Amino acid sequence: MYDDPVDATSVEEVFPADYLFPWEKEYHVSANIMRKIIDSIEDLGITDREAVYTIRKSDLTRHLRNTIKGVADQNIFLFLSKISLPARSIWDQDKNSLPNDMHLQDWYPWNFRRRLSLVSKPIVQLDRSEDPLLVISPGCIRKCVWYLLSNSLDAKLDERHFYSNEMKKWIGERRNQLGIDFNRTVAQKIIDLGWEAENDILVTRLLNCKTKVNYRDIDVLAWSKKLRVVVAADCIDLYFAKHIKRLGTK
C-alpha cells in the first residue's frame, strides 16, 4: 500500500510520435525526460517536507542534473526557462516594457490561453537576476505541463503560443484536420435529418468554372429537394470564441 507508485505507461503509448518530436523541439527535452524532471522537482519538495518551496535556478538545475541522466544541462536550463513566468516591475505594461517576443494580449487577464499566465508558465521568478529565485509548486507544475501537452496536441493553443517551426507546423496541420472532421460531422448530422449534404466543397466545383479570386471552399453545402432549399453553412467551433470583447460606439 505504501510503495511508491510506478507509471509504466510510456508517453509513446499515449501520444503519436509525430507530435512528440515537435514537443521536444519546442520545450528542449523529450516528454519522457520532462516526466522525470517533474518527478524530481516533486521529490525535492517531499524531501524538504514542503508543498511549495523556493530555490535558486542554478540550484534546481544542479539538482536535476545530478538526478536525471541522459539530458544536457543546457536543455534542462532551457526547459525551466520555457515554463518560468518572468518577474516584471509593473503589471499593466505597454508593449515596449514587455519581455521579448511578448505582446499586450499575452498578459491581458481577460484573455484565455495567454502566454504570460501561471497556466502557461507555472514556475514563478521572484527577481530579474541572472540566477533568479524561483517559487516551485510541484502540483501546479504537473497540472500545467499536462495542460500544455494535451492542449497543444489538440491544437487548442494558437500557433503564436509557440516558437519552433515544428510545433507551429503541427498546430496548423492538426487544426486543419480537426476542422475537416468537424465539417464532416456537421454534414452527417444534416444527412441524418433527411437532407443531402457534402462538406468542404470548392466554389470552383460548385460553379463548374475557374474564378479570378480564390474563394476557397464551403464548409458544408446542404440541400433539400422536398423543401427546395439550399444552405451554405460556415462551420465554426466556438471553443475559441471565449475572449471578452470591449464594446464601443462610433
PDB file of N, CA, C and O in Angstrom, residues 30 34 39 57 61 65 100 105 113 116 128 133 139 146 167 172 179 185 210 221 224 235 238 241:
ATOM      1  N   SER A  30      12.699  15.776 -24.211  1.00  0.00           N
ATOM      2  CA  SER A  30      11.665  14.841 -24.630  1.00  0.00           C
ATOM      3  C   SER A  30      10.579  14.760 -23.567  1.00  0.00           C
ATOM      4  O   SER A  30      10.784  15.137 -22.408  1.00  0.00           O
ATOM      5  N   MET A  34      10.934  15.025 -19.558  1.00  0.00           N
ATOM      6  CA  MET A  34      10.110  16.018 -18.857  1.00  0.00           C
ATOM      7  C   MET A  34       9.405  15.384 -17.661  1.00  0.00           C
ATOM      8  O   MET A  34       9.325  15.982 -16.587  1.00  0.00           O
ATOM      9  N   ASP A  39       8.992  14.713 -11.757  1.00  0.00           N
ATOM     10  CA  ASP A  39       9.099  13.788 -10.620  1.00  0.00           C
ATOM     11  C   ASP A  39      10.203  14.218  -9.664  1.00  0.00           C
ATOM     12  O   ASP A  39      10.034  14.192  -8.438  1.00  0.00           O
ATOM     13  N   LYS A  57      17.560  29.171  -9.390  1.00  0.00           N
ATOM     14  CA  LYS A  57      17.504  28.418 -10.645  1.00  0.00           C
ATOM     15  C   LYS A  57      18.738  27.545 -10.828  1.00  0.00           C
ATOM     16  O   LYS A  57      18.635  26.402 -11.285  1.00  0.00           O
ATOM     17  N   THR A  61      18.727  23.509 -11.258  1.00  0.00           N
ATOM     18  CA  THR A  61      19.379  22.893 -12.419  1.00  0.00           C
ATOM     19  C   THR A  61      20.404  21.861 -11.978  1.00  0.00           C
ATOM     20  O   THR A  61      20.500  20.769 -12.555  1.00  0.00           O
ATOM     21  N   ARG A  65      20.360  17.890 -12.733  1.00  0.00           N
ATOM     22  CA  ARG A  65      21.492  17.291 -13.437  1.00  0.00           C
ATOM     23  C   ARG A  65      22.014  16.062 -12.687  1.00  0.00           C
ATOM     24  O   ARG A  65      22.403  15.059 -13.291  1.00  0.00           O
ATOM     25  N   ASN A 100      10.770  40.045 -24.168  1.00  0.00           N
ATOM     26  CA  ASN A 100      10.982  39.884 -25.609  1.00  0.00           C
ATOM     27  C   ASN A 100       9.948  38.933 -26.221  1.00  0.00           C
ATOM     28  O   ASN A 100       9.592  37.917 -25.640  1.00  0.00           O
ATOM     29  N   GLN A 105      -1.673  41.287 -25.600  1.00  0.00           N
ATOM     30  CA  GLN A 105      -2.696  40.268 -25.333  1.00  0.00           C
ATOM     31  C   GLN A 105      -2.139  39.080 -24.556  1.00  0.00           C
ATOM     32  O   GLN A 105      -2.902  38.248 -24.056  1.00  0.00           O
ATOM     33  N   ARG A 113      -5.944  31.470 -22.559  1.00  0.00           N
ATOM     34  CA  ARG A 113      -4.777  30.887 -23.223  1.00  0.00           C
ATOM     35  C   ARG A 113      -3.703  31.928 -23.509  1.00  0.00           C
ATOM     36  O   ARG A 113      -3.030  31.857 -24.531  1.00  0.00           O
ATOM     37  N   LEU A 116       1.562  34.820 -20.938  1.00  0.00           N
ATOM     38  CA  LEU A 116       2.069  35.260 -19.640  1.00  0.00           C
ATOM     39  C   LEU A 116       1.036  34.957 -18.563  1.00  0.00           C
ATOM     40  O   LEU A 116       0.387  35.850 -18.025  1.00  0.00           O
ATOM     41  N   ARG A 128      14.735  39.534 -11.292  1.00  0.00           N
ATOM     42  CA  ARG A 128      15.194  39.547 -12.679  1.00  0.00           C
ATOM     43  C   ARG A 128      16.705  39.389 -12.792  1.00  0.00           C
ATOM     44  O   ARG A 128      17.316  39.844 -13.755  1.00  0.00           O
ATOM     45  N   LEU A 133      15.470  33.688  -8.067  1.00  0.00           N
ATOM     46  CA  LEU A 133      14.835  32.836  -7.073  1.00  0.00           C
ATOM     47  C   LEU A 133      13.490  32.390  -7.627  1.00  0.00           C
ATOM     48  O   LEU A 133      12.704  33.203  -8.113  1.00  0.00           O
ATOM     49  N   GLY A 139       2.816  20.365  -7.641  1.00  0.00           N
ATOM     50  CA  GLY A 139       1.473  20.012  -8.098  1.00  0.00           C
ATOM     51  C   GLY A 139       0.996  20.922  -9.211  1.00  0.00           C
ATOM     52  O   GLY A 139       0.391  20.475 -10.194  1.00  0.00           O
ATOM     53  N   TRP A 146       0.796  19.245 -18.067  1.00  0.00           N
ATOM     54  CA  TRP A 146      -0.177  18.368 -18.712  1.00  0.00           C
ATOM     55  C   TRP A 146      -1.148  19.185 -19.565  1.00  0.00           C
ATOM     56  O   TRP A 146      -1.531  18.777 -20.660  1.00  0.00           O
ATOM     57  N   MET A 167       6.583  22.881 -34.053  1.00  0.00           N
ATOM     58  CA  MET A 167       5.327  22.925 -33.306  1.00  0.00           C
ATOM     59  C   MET A 167       4.281  23.762 -34.041  1.00  0.00           C
ATOM     60  O   MET A 167       3.091  23.409 -34.065  1.00  0.00           O
ATOM     61  N   GLY A 172      -0.840  23.951 -37.052  1.00  0.00           N
ATOM     62  CA  GLY A 172      -1.554  24.297 -38.273  1.00  0.00           C
ATOM     63  C   GLY A 172      -2.187  23.090 -38.941  1.00  0.00           C
ATOM     64  O   GLY A 172      -3.361  23.129 -39.328  1.00  0.00           O
ATOM     65  N   GLY A 179     -10.700  20.696 -38.291  1.00  0.00           N
ATOM     66  CA  GLY A 179     -11.738  21.456 -38.977  1.00  0.00           C
ATOM     67  C   GLY A 179     -12.470  20.607 -40.009  1.00  0.00           C
ATOM     68  O   GLY A 179     -13.700  20.666 -40.121  1.00  0.00           O
ATOM     69  N   THR A 185     -18.680  15.983 -39.569  1.00  0.00           N
ATOM     70  CA  THR A 185     -19.678  15.660 -38.550  1.00  0.00           C
ATOM     71  C   THR A 185     -20.961  16.458 -38.760  1.00  0.00           C
ATOM     72  O   THR A 185     -22.077  15.925 -38.658  1.00  0.00           O
ATOM     73  N   LYS A 210     -13.425  28.166 -63.402  1.00  0.00           N
ATOM     74  CA  LYS A 210     -12.378  28.810 -62.628  1.00  0.00           C
ATOM     75  C   LYS A 210     -12.780  30.241 -62.280  1.00  0.00           C
ATOM     76  O   LYS A 210     -13.552  30.873 -63.003  1.00  0.00           O
ATOM     77  N   LEU A 221     -22.270  22.206 -47.681  1.00  0.00           N
ATOM     78  CA  LEU A 221     -23.345  22.578 -48.594  1.00  0.00           C
ATOM     79  C   LEU A 221     -24.453  21.545 -48.426  1.00  0.00           C
ATOM     80  O   LEU A 221     -24.230  20.340 -48.593  1.00  0.00           O
ATOM     81  N   SER A 224     -32.294  20.412 -49.745  1.00  0.00           N
ATOM     82  CA  SER A 224     -33.491  19.577 -49.604  1.00  0.00           C
ATOM     83  C   SER A 224     -34.329  19.738 -50.861  1.00  0.00           C
ATOM     84  O   SER A 224     -34.836  20.829 -51.145  1.00  0.00           O
ATOM     85  N   CYS A 235     -19.014  26.515 -40.765  1.00  0.00           N
ATOM     86  CA  CYS A 235     -18.929  25.773 -39.504  1.00  0.00           C
ATOM     87  C   CYS A 235     -17.803  26.331 -38.644  1.00  0.00           C
ATOM     88  O   CYS A 235     -16.637  26.340 -39.052  1.00  0.00           O
ATOM     89  N   LEU A 238     -16.943  27.050 -31.536  1.00  0.00           N
ATOM     90  CA  LEU A 238     -16.965  28.202 -30.634  1.00  0.00           C
ATOM     91  C   LEU A 238     -16.037  28.037 -29.428  1.00  0.00           C
ATOM     92  O   LEU A 238     -16.029  28.885 -28.549  1.00  0.00           O
ATOM     93  N   ALA A 241     -13.988  31.092 -29.149  1.00  0.00           N
ATOM     94  CA  ALA A 241     -14.688  32.373 -29.026  1.00  0.00           C
ATOM     95  C   ALA A 241     -15.000  32.654 -27.559  1.00  0.00           C
ATOM     96  O   ALA A 241     -16.153  32.747 -27.155  1.00  0.00           O
TER      97      ALA A 241
END
